XYZ file of C-alpha atoms in Angstrom:
657
model
C 98.459 -3.821 76.290
C 95.573 -6.344 76.538
C 94.761 -7.071 80.158
C 93.118 -10.609 80.208
C 92.421 -10.153 84.001
C 93.432 -13.767 84.774
C 93.360 -14.169 88.570
C 96.556 -14.996 90.488
C 97.147 -18.409 92.172
C 97.079 -22.016 91.131
C 95.185 -22.905 88.021
C 92.680 -24.996 89.698
C 91.861 -22.379 92.356
C 91.580 -19.239 90.125
C 87.873 -19.612 89.476
C 87.155 -20.293 93.253
C 89.309 -17.358 94.272
C 87.687 -15.073 91.647
C 84.106 -15.944 92.900
C 85.189 -15.405 96.523
C 86.564 -11.896 96.021
C 84.605 -10.371 93.055
C 82.351 -7.440 93.636
C 78.616 -8.165 94.290
C 75.426 -6.194 93.629
C 72.734 -6.412 96.205
C 69.194 -7.432 95.166
C 67.732 -3.966 95.375
C 70.290 -2.454 93.221
C 70.050 -5.237 90.612
C 66.423 -4.176 89.990
C 67.650 -0.753 88.896
C 70.236 -2.169 86.318
C 69.359 -2.898 82.712
C 71.060 -5.477 80.699
C 70.664 -6.052 77.031
C 71.311 -9.403 75.520
C 71.729 -10.060 71.746
C 70.863 -13.589 70.657
C 68.804 -16.234 72.447
C 70.670 -19.471 71.615
C 72.123 -21.493 74.363
C 74.470 -18.771 75.621
C 71.933 -15.939 75.232
C 68.867 -17.819 76.732
C 70.803 -19.174 79.653
C 72.285 -15.789 80.364
C 69.022 -13.981 80.114
C 67.150 -16.601 82.324
C 70.074 -16.502 84.986
C 70.257 -12.694 85.061
C 66.528 -12.327 85.104
C 66.341 -14.796 88.042
C 69.022 -12.795 89.837
C 66.770 -9.776 89.613
C 68.335 -7.588 86.772
C 66.017 -5.892 84.192
C 66.715 -7.796 81.025
C 65.919 -6.998 77.443
C 66.676 -9.893 75.114
C 66.680 -9.724 71.263
C 66.669 -12.331 68.475
C 66.308 -11.938 64.731
C 64.283 -15.180 64.584
C 60.529 -15.341 65.137
C 61.175 -17.265 68.283
C 64.095 -17.866 70.544
C 63.352 -21.646 69.847
C 64.748 -20.954 66.339
C 68.230 -20.076 67.531
C 70.829 -22.293 65.680
C 71.929 -24.007 68.854
C 68.869 -26.282 68.066
C 70.930 -27.809 65.234
C 73.552 -29.246 67.414
C 73.228 -33.060 67.378
C 75.772 -35.126 68.910
C 76.134 -34.109 72.626
C 77.676 -32.097 75.353
C 80.790 -32.751 77.349
C 81.139 -32.844 81.080
C 83.752 -34.459 83.532
C 81.297 -36.570 85.503
C 83.228 -39.762 85.122
C 80.059 -41.908 85.305
C 81.641 -44.607 83.090
C 84.366 -44.895 85.566
C 86.869 -44.905 82.858
C 89.341 -42.267 84.169
C 87.732 -39.142 83.438
C 88.353 -35.899 85.599
C 88.210 -32.185 85.471
C 91.877 -32.178 84.747
C 91.606 -34.591 81.868
C 88.703 -32.604 80.290
C 90.815 -29.429 80.632
C 93.953 -31.185 79.150
C 91.995 -32.761 76.260
C 90.472 -29.349 75.443
C 93.796 -27.562 75.426
C 95.533 -30.221 73.446
C 92.670 -30.468 70.939
C 92.759 -26.779 70.493
C 96.533 -27.133 69.488
C 97.618 -25.069 72.445
C 96.112 -21.866 71.288
C 93.482 -21.388 74.127
C 93.907 -19.548 77.387
C 94.548 -22.100 80.266
C 92.497 -20.331 82.915
C 89.372 -20.118 80.817
C 89.519 -23.720 79.760
C 90.036 -24.944 83.277
C 87.078 -22.904 84.520
C 85.073 -24.473 81.588
C 86.017 -28.114 82.705
C 85.279 -27.183 86.424
C 81.675 -25.979 85.775
C 80.859 -28.711 83.264
C 79.415 -31.188 85.808
C 77.093 -28.526 87.091
C 75.714 -27.901 83.577
C 74.450 -31.531 83.496
C 72.815 -31.171 86.803
C 71.078 -27.984 85.844
C 69.845 -29.396 82.546
C 68.589 -32.634 84.238
C 66.701 -30.321 86.730
C 65.139 -28.576 83.829
C 63.954 -31.933 82.507
C 66.324 -32.295 79.497
C 65.744 -35.888 78.405
C 69.369 -37.080 78.309
C 69.766 -40.770 77.146
C 69.916 -43.139 80.004
C 71.447 -46.672 80.681
C 69.267 -49.596 81.626
C 69.656 -48.910 85.354
C 68.653 -45.105 84.919
C 71.987 -43.673 84.988
C 72.880 -40.922 82.470
C 74.456 -42.486 79.328
C 77.742 -41.264 77.774
C 79.303 -41.823 74.351
C 82.660 -41.158 72.815
C 83.772 -38.160 70.767
C 86.749 -37.098 68.819
C 89.980 -36.155 70.505
C 89.307 -38.098 73.719
C 89.902 -41.571 75.098
C 87.124 -41.500 77.741
C 83.321 -41.380 77.238
C 82.135 -38.072 78.630
C 79.648 -36.882 75.975
C 76.102 -36.682 77.385
C 73.329 -36.743 74.622
C 69.710 -36.982 73.705
C 69.570 -39.096 70.600
C 70.771 -36.959 67.766
C 68.957 -33.807 68.904
C 70.995 -32.697 72.027
C 71.041 -29.077 71.051
C 67.323 -28.930 70.480
C 66.588 -30.391 74.007
C 69.186 -28.188 75.707
C 67.756 -25.197 74.061
C 64.204 -26.206 75.049
C 65.498 -26.330 78.641
C 67.005 -22.968 78.373
C 64.019 -21.387 76.513
C 61.652 -22.748 79.254
C 63.849 -21.005 81.992
C 63.794 -17.775 79.799
C 60.026 -17.852 79.272
C 59.613 -18.228 82.956
C 61.395 -14.973 83.514
C 59.539 -13.333 80.629
C 56.302 -14.362 82.354
C 57.510 -12.894 85.612
C 58.299 -9.691 84.041
C 62.115 -9.843 84.559
C 62.849 -10.204 80.850
C 61.316 -8.461 77.900
C 61.647 -10.315 74.789
C 62.024 -8.770 71.355
C 61.627 -11.205 68.585
C 62.391 -10.256 64.787
C 64.699 -7.505 65.897
C 68.284 -7.379 64.618
C 71.095 -5.329 66.184
C 72.893 -3.187 63.858
C 75.023 -0.959 66.171
C 76.391 -0.679 69.612
C 76.086 2.807 71.425
C 79.170 3.666 73.267
C 79.114 6.610 75.821
C 82.337 7.807 77.524
C 84.106 4.443 76.421
C 81.350 2.121 77.813
C 78.624 0.146 76.035
C 75.303 1.717 76.918
C 72.853 0.534 74.505
C 72.151 -0.725 70.874
C 70.379 0.347 67.829
C 68.069 -2.486 66.463
C 65.930 -2.803 63.276
C 62.350 -4.298 63.616
C 62.454 -6.699 60.798
C 58.829 -6.707 60.372
C 58.177 -2.942 60.087
C 61.721 -1.795 59.216
C 61.705 0.758 61.858
C 64.809 1.476 63.854
C 64.674 1.489 67.747
C 67.166 2.639 70.494
C 67.568 0.637 73.624
C 69.581 1.614 76.670
C 71.500 -0.846 78.889
C 74.005 -0.555 81.596
C 75.824 -3.547 79.878
C 75.338 -5.298 76.613
C 75.798 -9.035 76.150
C 76.580 -10.420 72.598
C 75.544 -14.012 72.285
C 74.995 -13.921 68.610
C 76.796 -17.074 67.563
C 79.607 -17.764 64.939
C 80.480 -16.402 61.521
C 80.721 -19.665 59.428
C 78.424 -18.299 56.768
C 81.198 -16.173 55.420
C 82.075 -19.224 53.354
C 78.362 -19.306 51.998
C 78.210 -23.026 52.134
C 78.353 -24.122 55.684
C 76.355 -26.276 58.279
C 75.039 -23.079 59.892
C 71.353 -21.918 59.533
C 71.170 -19.526 56.471
C 70.302 -16.625 58.795
C 73.320 -17.060 61.035
C 75.677 -13.911 60.537
C 78.462 -11.921 62.143
C 76.764 -8.557 62.114
C 76.330 -8.039 65.781
C 79.894 -9.027 66.454
C 81.069 -7.013 63.493
C 79.386 -3.837 64.568
C 80.879 -4.041 68.056
C 84.358 -4.682 66.322
C 83.960 -1.352 64.390
C 83.079 0.284 67.628
C 86.316 -0.783 69.362
C 86.047 -4.540 70.307
C 88.997 -6.275 69.251
C 88.322 -9.420 66.959
C 90.427 -12.554 68.325
C 91.896 -15.192 65.973
C 89.447 -14.571 63.031
C 91.267 -17.203 60.874
C 90.486 -20.080 63.153
C 87.558 -21.904 61.503
C 86.443 -25.351 62.183
C 85.937 -27.945 59.244
C 83.647 -30.654 60.341
C 84.688 -34.120 58.812
C 81.229 -35.633 58.708
C 78.921 -33.583 56.485
C 76.765 -34.645 53.523
C 78.858 -33.848 50.370
C 77.954 -30.928 48.052
C 75.673 -32.056 45.357
C 75.555 -29.116 43.004
C 75.581 -25.319 42.531
C 71.934 -25.208 43.680
C 72.766 -25.697 47.329
C 72.571 -22.898 49.768
C 73.652 -24.868 52.960
C 75.154 -28.193 53.910
C 73.875 -30.747 56.341
C 75.914 -32.045 59.215
C 75.944 -35.710 60.206
C 76.792 -35.677 63.951
C 80.322 -36.542 65.078
C 78.718 -39.111 67.398
C 78.429 -41.331 64.219
C 82.295 -41.649 64.310
C 81.652 -43.318 67.780
C 80.592 -46.512 66.007
C 81.070 -45.932 62.236
C 84.241 -46.689 60.503
C 85.658 -44.418 57.862
C 87.347 -45.887 54.624
C 88.130 -45.348 51.009
C 89.000 -48.007 48.398
C 92.620 -48.980 48.077
C 92.404 -48.563 44.319
C 92.414 -45.037 42.846
C 89.103 -43.994 40.945
C 87.425 -47.190 42.105
C 83.805 -47.108 40.495
C 82.378 -50.193 42.105
C 79.540 -49.959 44.738
C 80.838 -49.927 48.297
C 79.169 -53.332 49.133
C 81.079 -54.835 46.078
C 84.431 -53.857 47.625
C 85.833 -56.717 49.735
C 87.371 -55.987 53.133
C 90.935 -56.516 51.987
C 90.514 -53.798 49.312
C 89.346 -51.091 51.721
C 91.670 -48.547 53.413
C 90.485 -47.631 56.818
C 92.890 -44.740 56.647
C 92.141 -43.051 60.073
C 92.694 -46.477 61.849
C 95.918 -47.051 59.822
C 97.463 -43.536 60.350
C 96.216 -43.032 64.029
C 95.913 -46.285 65.732
C 95.540 -44.882 69.325
C 92.517 -42.813 68.499
C 91.392 -44.376 65.159
C 88.065 -42.866 63.941
C 87.884 -40.684 66.902
C 90.880 -38.289 66.169
C 90.001 -34.575 66.448
C 87.970 -32.731 63.698
C 90.846 -30.916 62.089
C 92.888 -34.167 61.707
C 89.979 -36.110 60.305
C 88.972 -33.399 57.837
C 92.531 -33.037 56.557
C 92.954 -36.781 56.224
C 89.658 -36.989 54.127
C 90.776 -34.178 51.852
C 94.202 -35.694 51.408
C 92.682 -39.168 50.384
C 90.134 -37.457 47.973
C 92.858 -35.164 46.515
C 95.038 -38.378 45.896
C 92.268 -39.924 43.789
C 90.681 -42.199 46.253
C 87.358 -40.210 46.751
C 83.982 -41.871 46.226
C 80.694 -40.911 44.754
C 79.970 -39.141 41.651
C 82.004 -36.047 42.652
C 84.943 -38.054 43.984
C 84.829 -35.629 46.850
C 83.591 -37.989 49.583
C 84.673 -40.881 51.871
C 82.582 -43.765 53.304
C 81.318 -43.833 56.923
C 80.224 -47.521 57.468
C 77.990 -48.955 60.137
C 78.167 -52.649 58.938
C 80.665 -53.648 61.757
C 78.662 -51.818 64.430
C 75.336 -53.399 63.388
C 76.941 -57.010 63.542
C 78.692 -56.228 67.008
C 75.515 -54.924 68.509
C 73.518 -57.740 66.992
C 75.573 -60.339 68.521
C 75.414 -58.551 71.836
C 71.561 -58.709 71.737
C 71.600 -62.232 70.694
C 73.916 -63.050 73.889
C 71.667 -60.793 76.033
C 68.454 -62.557 74.915
C 70.166 -65.991 75.061
C 69.046 -66.851 71.492
C 70.477 -70.228 70.416
C 71.532 -70.674 66.741
C 70.685 -67.196 65.605
C 70.786 -66.657 61.892
C 72.884 -63.888 60.270
C 69.727 -62.136 59.208
C 68.498 -62.112 62.760
C 71.782 -60.739 64.033
C 71.806 -58.116 61.468
C 68.115 -57.153 62.285
C 68.835 -56.841 65.989
C 71.901 -54.872 65.364
C 70.016 -52.384 63.215
C 67.336 -52.006 65.905
C 70.265 -50.986 68.417
C 71.676 -48.569 65.989
C 68.256 -47.101 65.293
C 67.648 -46.468 68.989
C 71.031 -44.666 69.296
C 71.192 -42.761 66.053
C 67.983 -43.264 64.163
C 66.962 -39.711 63.597
C 70.378 -39.008 61.947
C 70.064 -42.047 59.735
C 66.471 -40.965 58.730
C 67.786 -37.466 57.912
C 70.568 -38.890 55.811
C 67.991 -41.090 53.937
C 65.695 -38.119 53.250
C 68.515 -36.013 51.821
C 70.297 -38.612 49.777
C 67.652 -41.278 48.954
C 70.067 -43.928 50.192
C 69.465 -46.194 53.320
C 72.463 -46.113 55.498
C 71.602 -49.217 57.310
C 72.287 -50.978 53.905
C 75.038 -49.034 52.252
C 77.743 -46.784 53.896
C 76.987 -43.021 54.271
C 79.175 -40.649 52.010
C 80.622 -37.787 53.836
C 83.040 -34.931 53.340
C 84.382 -32.057 55.450
C 82.424 -28.721 55.557
C 82.659 -25.455 57.481
C 80.932 -25.762 60.766
C 82.034 -23.746 63.809
C 84.299 -20.713 64.325
C 86.848 -20.650 67.190
C 87.627 -16.964 66.445
C 85.261 -14.306 67.702
C 85.489 -11.147 69.708
C 88.441 -11.056 72.145
C 87.312 -11.190 75.785
C 89.150 -11.193 78.981
C 88.625 -13.716 81.915
C 85.432 -12.051 82.786
C 84.095 -12.417 79.213
C 84.350 -8.481 78.634
C 85.531 -7.322 75.274
C 88.055 -4.488 74.980
C 84.967 -2.038 75.172
C 83.840 -1.633 78.898
C 80.540 -3.066 79.555
C 80.401 -4.992 76.352
C 80.520 -8.706 76.832
C 80.649 -11.695 74.297
C 79.534 -15.210 75.347
C 79.368 -18.614 73.505
C 80.522 -18.889 69.961
C 80.602 -15.095 69.584
C 83.793 -14.927 71.651
C 87.306 -16.477 70.808
C 87.993 -17.940 74.193
C 87.750 -21.562 75.039
C 88.607 -23.618 71.900
C 91.962 -22.401 70.661
C 92.585 -23.293 66.985
C 90.233 -26.345 66.971
C 87.169 -27.281 68.967
C 86.616 -30.818 70.237
C 83.202 -32.136 69.392
C 80.434 -31.571 72.039
C 82.410 -28.615 73.644
C 80.206 -25.912 71.914
C 77.159 -26.585 73.961
C 79.225 -26.873 77.101
C 80.880 -23.402 76.499
C 77.551 -21.701 75.637
C 75.766 -22.877 78.750
C 78.863 -22.541 81.011
C 79.054 -18.873 80.024
C 75.394 -18.171 80.307
C 74.499 -20.102 83.560
C 77.717 -20.119 85.656
C 80.287 -17.533 84.481
C 78.412 -14.317 83.547
C 76.259 -14.094 86.680
C 79.374 -13.652 88.640
C 81.694 -11.602 86.262
C 79.023 -9.102 85.256
C 78.505 -8.219 88.979
C 82.069 -7.442 89.138
C 81.519 -4.643 86.672
C 78.019 -3.547 87.545
C 78.803 -3.077 91.225
C 80.452 0.202 90.026
C 77.485 1.245 87.831
C 74.674 1.260 90.443
C 74.806 5.193 90.640
C 74.422 5.444 86.896
C 70.791 6.305 86.128
C 69.248 4.992 82.975
C 70.530 7.162 80.070
C 67.756 8.678 77.845
C 67.798 7.338 74.259
C 67.603 10.887 73.115
C 71.403 11.325 74.204
C 73.482 12.564 71.329
C 75.338 9.239 71.145
C 72.079 7.255 70.550
C 71.003 9.914 67.856
C 74.222 9.684 66.073
C 74.377 5.825 66.084
C 70.929 5.702 64.737
C 71.713 8.209 62.085
C 74.835 6.088 60.851
C 72.668 2.977 60.717
C 69.951 4.692 58.782
C 72.408 6.363 56.317
C 73.961 2.899 55.652
C 70.647 1.295 54.940
C 69.721 4.172 52.688
C 72.995 3.878 50.872
C 72.443 0.111 50.197
C 68.984 0.474 48.982
C 69.982 3.394 46.667
C 72.639 1.408 44.759
C 70.077 -0.078 42.374
C 72.590 -2.139 40.576
C 72.307 -5.445 38.572
C 73.519 -8.233 40.861
C 71.743 -10.096 43.515
C 73.045 -10.081 47.107
C 73.003 -13.915 46.908
C 75.511 -13.791 43.950
C 78.059 -11.662 45.949
C 77.657 -14.044 48.928
C 78.401 -16.938 46.739
C 81.420 -15.343 45.140
C 82.787 -14.440 48.513
C 82.261 -18.032 49.774
C 84.176 -19.441 46.817
C 87.172 -17.214 47.433
C 87.121 -17.928 51.131
C 86.855 -21.810 50.642
C 89.319 -21.949 47.841
C 92.088 -19.738 49.453
C 91.323 -19.693 53.156
C 89.476 -22.937 53.626
C 91.019 -26.400 54.648
C 94.431 -25.337 53.416
C 95.980 -21.868 52.981
C 99.278 -20.656 51.589
C 100.896 -17.137 51.187
C 100.153 -16.654 47.528
C 96.628 -17.658 47.672
C 95.893 -15.483 50.769
C 97.400 -12.465 49.143
C 95.303 -13.140 46.021
C 92.148 -13.550 48.224
C 92.684 -10.197 49.881
C 93.016 -8.420 46.532
C 89.846 -10.325 45.249
C 87.800 -9.527 48.350
C 88.604 -5.817 48.135
C 87.581 -5.703 44.511
C 84.237 -7.781 45.530
C 83.576 -5.191 48.119
C 83.980 -2.181 45.586
C 81.672 -4.136 43.115
C 79.098 -4.898 45.890
C 78.730 -1.275 47.021
C 78.433 -0.115 43.383
C 76.168 -2.864 41.797
C 74.113 -4.782 44.216
C 70.387 -4.678 43.662
C 68.006 -4.742 46.680
C 64.221 -4.794 45.661
C 61.601 -3.424 48.084
C 61.757 -0.456 50.429
C 63.264 0.350 53.855
C 60.092 0.615 55.955
C 58.681 -2.894 55.385
C 59.683 -6.503 55.947
C 62.541 -6.922 53.510
C 64.733 -10.029 53.800
C 66.967 -9.088 50.886
C 67.833 -5.776 52.659
C 68.603 -7.706 55.992
C 70.758 -10.194 53.934
C 72.499 -7.272 52.116
C 73.511 -5.760 55.410
C 74.856 -9.153 56.667
C 76.756 -9.825 53.457
C 78.387 -6.416 53.481
C 79.865 -7.356 56.916
C 80.915 -10.885 55.832
C 82.957 -9.204 52.900
C 84.813 -7.097 55.576
C 85.249 -9.995 57.855
C 86.551 -12.164 54.967
C 89.332 -9.637 54.347
C 90.409 -9.688 57.992
C 90.289 -13.527 58.170
C 92.749 -13.695 55.152
C 95.009 -11.018 56.861
C 94.906 -13.059 60.040
C 95.750 -16.290 58.273
C 98.522 -14.548 56.272
C 100.052 -13.182 59.469
C 99.930 -16.585 61.237
C 102.936 -18.217 59.552
C 102.313 -21.619 61.284
C 99.897 -24.490 61.009
C 97.658 -25.131 64.132
C 94.325 -26.799 64.561
C 91.834 -25.812 61.780
C 94.513 -23.264 60.447
C 96.658 -25.277 58.060
C 99.213 -23.282 56.263
C 100.882 -25.418 53.459
C 104.292 -24.019 54.134
C 104.236 -25.253 57.759
C 103.794 -29.104 57.888
C 105.741 -32.104 58.836
C 107.122 -34.656 56.446
C 103.866 -36.822 57.195
C 101.618 -33.888 56.220
C 100.562 -33.024 59.819
C 100.278 -29.510 61.124
C 103.463 -27.885 62.476
C 103.073 -25.291 65.097
C 105.617 -22.488 65.763
C 105.368 -22.083 69.527
C 108.364 -19.626 69.561
C 106.705 -17.101 67.291
C 102.931 -17.615 67.476
C 102.066 -18.722 70.873
C 99.660 -15.716 71.282
C 96.033 -14.707 70.576
C 95.863 -12.359 67.703
C 93.396 -9.525 68.628
C 92.665 -7.120 65.748
C 91.739 -3.555 66.363
C 89.640 -1.948 63.524
C 91.665 1.117 62.272
C 89.563 2.160 59.257
C 88.805 0.731 55.823
C 91.192 -2.135 54.954
C 93.291 -1.342 58.195
C 93.789 -3.191 61.361
C 96.217 -3.033 64.208
C 97.371 -6.290 65.664
C 97.411 -6.696 69.590
C 98.979 -9.783 70.893
C 97.933 -11.588 74.067
C 100.669 -14.014 75.020
C 99.566 -17.387 75.915
C 101.370 -18.803 79.040
C 101.162 -22.521 79.734
C 101.812 -23.282 83.524
C 100.223 -26.808 83.540
C 99.490 -28.189 79.966
C 102.947 -27.811 78.468
C 102.772 -27.529 74.655
C 103.837 -30.540 72.758
C 103.530 -31.834 69.336
C 99.944 -33.234 68.935
C 99.944 -36.929 68.304
C 96.998 -39.237 68.078
C 98.931 -42.254 66.939
C-alpha cells in the first residue's frame, strides 16, 4: 500500500503540526551529510540554496551551460499568492479551494493546502531577494487575474516573471557556491540513480562536454528536473527539456503518478508548418484583458478588422458568463478546439482563434484621458494612450508575437491555438515529497503532487519555490535525522560500479545501431502519435492503437536509429537519442494510464465520458485516486492506487458558468 504520510488533524493545522514534530538535524551533523540535486530551475535552485544555507553539503547538477538557462526562465505570466492586497476577498482557503477545483478534484488536499499556506512567504522571500515585481502607483505590489479564479492574486514582473524569479533563486544559489556549501556541475546529465539497500545513495552522470561517466554519492537525491511535455515533440518547452532523470528513477522503483495528466495551454502561437521544432507560448495574463472570439460564419475569410462586432462570437463569454475569458486552461483549450473543428477557425490553417485587445486599448485610453483631465480627446488620442498602457503591462509579449508572426497585435488581433505546455503527472511523492524509493525526492514539476488533473495558471512557479524554499528544508530533515551515522559510501561500491556499467552498455548499444533514421525523425513520429491519440481528446480505440504504434516505434528505434560521432566527446545527437528512447517508453505508459482512466477530468478528456454540452464528466465513484504506476519490466507496469479523501473541498461538477 502507498503511504502518503499525511499528518493527522484538521487540514489547516497539518503543516504546522508536522513542522512542530518532525525530526531535526543539528548544525554540526548537517555538515557531514551530502545531498545531490538534479536540475537547477526554480525548484532545484531554491532547494540547493536553502539546504546549502542550512549547512548541508550540496552537489547540484544541470545539463545546461548555466543554471540560468533552466526552463523556469520561460514562464511569463506570474506567480500566485494569497496576499489579498487587492482586498477583493482572497484568502489561503480560497487559493486552496480554487487550486483543488481547478485540478478537477484529483489532487491531494493536504499538499494543496500547504502550498496555499506558504504562498505568501514566497512573495516576501522573492521581494527580499530583489525580484522586481510590478507595483502600483503607491508602491504596493500589483496583482492581475488569471484563469480559474475570481480574485486578483497573481504577482508578476511584466511578461518575464519566471526569468526574474529564477535570477533571484540563482543569486541565492551562487552565494552558496561562493561560500563552498554548494558544488555546481554544469553540462552534466543524470543517467541513473544508485540504490543501495533500498535507499537512494547517489547518481551516475554524463559529462556532456567530454562524454565521461561520473559517479557521485549522496545521503539523499532530489530530482528537480521539470516536466515531460516534450514527449509530444511540439510543445512550449525548451527543446532540451526531457524526462530522463525521472524515468531512470522510475525504472529503479519510483512510482510514476498520473502520467496521462498533461496540460494543454490555450494561448500559443499556432503551428506554421512541418519545419517547426517548438511552439511559443503567449502568456495567460493576456486573457486578463484580451477577448477571445471567432467569426459567427463558418470558413469566414475576411480580415478580423473587417468583421463587424455583431458577426463575432465571443464564445467563452457566451458559454461561461461567470468567468468569461478567464476559465481554466483545460476548459479554454477544449472550447477553442471545438470551434475550430466545427469550421469557425481563422488564419490560413483554420486552426486558430482570435485574442483581441481592441476593447482593452479603448478602456485604458479612456481611463488615461480621465486621469489626465484631457478635454475633447480625439479617438486617435484615446487609442494612442490605451496602447501605451497595454505596452507597459504586456509590451514584451506583444513584441515577441510581432517578431514571430510579422503582425502588429496592437493593430490586429493575435491568432492563438492550444498547445502542450505543462505536465501535472510526475513521480509519485508522499507528503514529505519522497518518492516510493527511500531517500529519493521529487520537487516542482517533476512530481505529481499539487495540480491534480489541470494546473491553474501561475501555480507552477508557486509550487516550485514552495517545494524548494519552504517544504524540503523541513521534510528532508525528517529523513536525514536517521542517516547521521551513515558515513559517505565509496563510489567504488558494487552498486555504483554496476549502475555505471549499465549506463555505459546502453550508450554503447545506442551508438552501435548505425541505422538509417535520425533521432529527430523518431521523436517527430512519437509526437504525432501522442498528439493525435493522447492529446486534447482521447478515446479507447485511439489509445489502443497508439500503444501498438509506440511499441512498434520502439522496436524500430532500437534497430534503425543513426547516431553520428562517438561516445567520448561532446555529442548532442547521442544525448538526444538517450532522451528520445525514454520518451518512447513514457509515451506507452501515458497511453496505458489514459486508457485505464475511463473518465474525463481536467486535461484528460475521454470522448466516451462527456456531458450533453461537451464538458468533461468525472467518475468520482471509480476514479477518485492517484494512479501510481510501478515499473515491472518491458511493456509491463503494476498499478497502485492512492485513494483521494476530500474532507473540506467536497467534489462537485466543475462549473464556470
